[in-house]
Amino acid sequence: DQGGHEVDLIVDQGLLLLPVEVKSGKTLNSAYFTGLKRWRTMVTKRSAPPVLIYGGSQSLQHDGVQVFSWNDPAWPSLF
C-alpha cells in the first residue's frame, strides 16, 4: 500500500487470495509476520490462511500463519 506495507506474493485461488511471505533467515523473527498480519486486517473475507516460507528447518502453525521450512515438500502443493 502507500504506507509501504507489503507481502511477497499473492496467489489468486479463485474465491480466495493466498498471501505468502518468503524469508531467507533460518531463525523465525516476529518481523516476518508483520506484512501478513496487516494483510489479514485489510482483506478479511477473501483471504486464505497466510503462509510464511523461511530458511529454517521446522514447519509449524504460529498465530494463524502456516509456517513452512523451505525444504518442506508440502508447501509447493499450495500453489
mmCIF file of C-alpha atoms in Angstrom:
data_model
loop_
_atom_site.group_PDB
_atom_site.id
_atom_site.type_symbol
_atom_site.label_atom_id
_atom_site.label_comp_id
_atom_site.label_asym_id
_atom_site.label_seq_id
_atom_site.Cartn_x
_atom_site.Cartn_y
_atom_site.Cartn_z
ATOM 1 C CA ASP A 1 0.000 0.000 0.000
ATOM 2 C CA GLN A 2 1.019 3.649 0.065
ATOM 3 C CA GLY A 3 2.491 3.192 3.530
ATOM 4 C CA GLY A 4 4.990 0.593 2.306
ATOM 5 C CA HIS A 5 3.175 -2.416 3.763
ATOM 6 C CA GLU A 6 3.545 -5.464 1.580
ATOM 7 C CA VAL A 7 3.585 -9.237 1.262
ATOM 8 C CA ASP A 8 5.892 -11.005 -1.177
ATOM 9 C CA LEU A 9 3.300 -12.935 -3.150
ATOM 10 C CA ILE A 10 -0.482 -13.056 -3.507
ATOM 11 C CA VAL A 11 -1.793 -16.229 -5.134
ATOM 12 C CA ASP A 12 -5.268 -15.992 -6.672
ATOM 13 C CA GLN A 13 -7.069 -19.210 -5.748
ATOM 14 C CA GLY A 14 -10.396 -18.278 -7.330
ATOM 15 C CA LEU A 15 -12.595 -17.167 -4.438
ATOM 16 C CA LEU A 16 -9.672 -16.634 -2.073
ATOM 17 C CA LEU A 17 -6.351 -14.810 -2.162
ATOM 18 C CA LEU A 18 -3.375 -16.564 -0.544
ATOM 19 C CA PRO A 19 -0.778 -14.177 0.930
ATOM 20 C CA VAL A 20 2.761 -15.591 1.041
ATOM 21 C CA GLU A 21 5.836 -14.151 2.713
ATOM 22 C CA VAL A 22 9.282 -15.588 1.902
ATOM 23 C CA LYS A 23 12.277 -15.063 4.192
ATOM 24 C CA SER A 24 15.794 -16.466 3.874
ATOM 25 C CA GLY A 25 16.605 -16.363 7.603
ATOM 26 C CA LYS A 26 16.964 -19.659 9.453
ATOM 27 C CA THR A 27 15.501 -18.324 12.726
ATOM 28 C CA LEU A 28 11.898 -17.172 12.950
ATOM 29 C CA ASN A 29 11.593 -13.496 13.726
ATOM 30 C CA SER A 30 8.421 -11.651 14.750
ATOM 31 C CA ALA A 31 9.092 -9.115 11.979
ATOM 32 C CA TYR A 32 8.497 -11.894 9.433
ATOM 33 C CA PHE A 33 4.796 -11.811 10.321
ATOM 34 C CA THR A 34 4.227 -8.048 10.097
ATOM 35 C CA GLY A 35 3.041 -7.903 6.483
ATOM 36 C CA LEU A 36 0.848 -10.979 6.873
ATOM 37 C CA LYS A 37 -0.829 -9.577 9.987
ATOM 38 C CA ARG A 38 -1.507 -6.312 8.186
ATOM 39 C CA TRP A 39 -2.935 -8.253 5.232
ATOM 40 C CA ARG A 40 -5.404 -10.063 7.490
ATOM 41 C CA THR A 41 -6.761 -6.761 8.816
ATOM 42 C CA MET A 42 -7.252 -5.430 5.284
ATOM 43 C CA VAL A 43 -8.560 -8.474 3.392
ATOM 44 C CA THR A 44 -10.731 -10.388 5.823
ATOM 45 C CA LYS A 45 -13.351 -12.125 3.660
ATOM 46 C CA ARG A 46 -11.256 -13.149 0.647
ATOM 47 C CA SER A 47 -8.070 -14.189 2.430
ATOM 48 C CA ALA A 48 -6.898 -17.771 2.658
ATOM 49 C CA PRO A 49 -4.802 -18.530 5.756
ATOM 50 C CA PRO A 50 -1.439 -16.750 5.327
ATOM 51 C CA VAL A 51 1.759 -18.678 4.573
ATOM 52 C CA LEU A 52 5.353 -17.960 5.571
ATOM 53 C CA ILE A 53 8.207 -19.865 3.925
ATOM 54 C CA TYR A 54 11.584 -19.399 5.612
ATOM 55 C CA GLY A 55 15.129 -20.780 5.625
ATOM 56 C CA GLY A 56 14.779 -22.746 8.865
ATOM 57 C CA SER A 57 14.144 -26.431 9.416
ATOM 58 C CA GLN A 58 10.785 -26.536 11.240
ATOM 59 C CA SER A 59 7.252 -26.245 9.866
ATOM 60 C CA LEU A 60 4.562 -25.138 12.301
ATOM 61 C CA GLN A 61 1.467 -23.032 12.871
ATOM 62 C CA HIS A 62 2.015 -19.625 14.519
ATOM 63 C CA ASP A 63 -0.661 -17.048 15.265
ATOM 64 C CA GLY A 64 -2.891 -18.149 12.377
ATOM 65 C CA VAL A 65 0.007 -18.340 9.904
ATOM 66 C CA GLN A 66 1.141 -21.634 8.410
ATOM 67 C CA VAL A 67 4.945 -21.584 8.606
ATOM 68 C CA PHE A 68 6.870 -23.863 6.261
ATOM 69 C CA SER A 69 10.544 -24.711 6.158
ATOM 70 C CA TRP A 70 11.953 -24.006 2.705
ATOM 71 C CA ASN A 71 12.647 -27.733 2.254
ATOM 72 C CA ASP A 72 9.239 -28.978 3.459
ATOM 73 C CA PRO A 73 7.741 -30.886 0.496
ATOM 74 C CA ALA A 74 4.205 -29.802 1.497
ATOM 75 C CA TRP A 75 4.329 -26.088 0.649
ATOM 76 C CA PRO A 76 4.601 -26.337 -3.159
ATOM 77 C CA SER A 77 1.199 -28.070 -3.211
ATOM 78 C CA LEU A 78 -0.378 -24.782 -2.032
ATOM 79 C CA PHE A 79 0.149 -23.320 -5.480
#
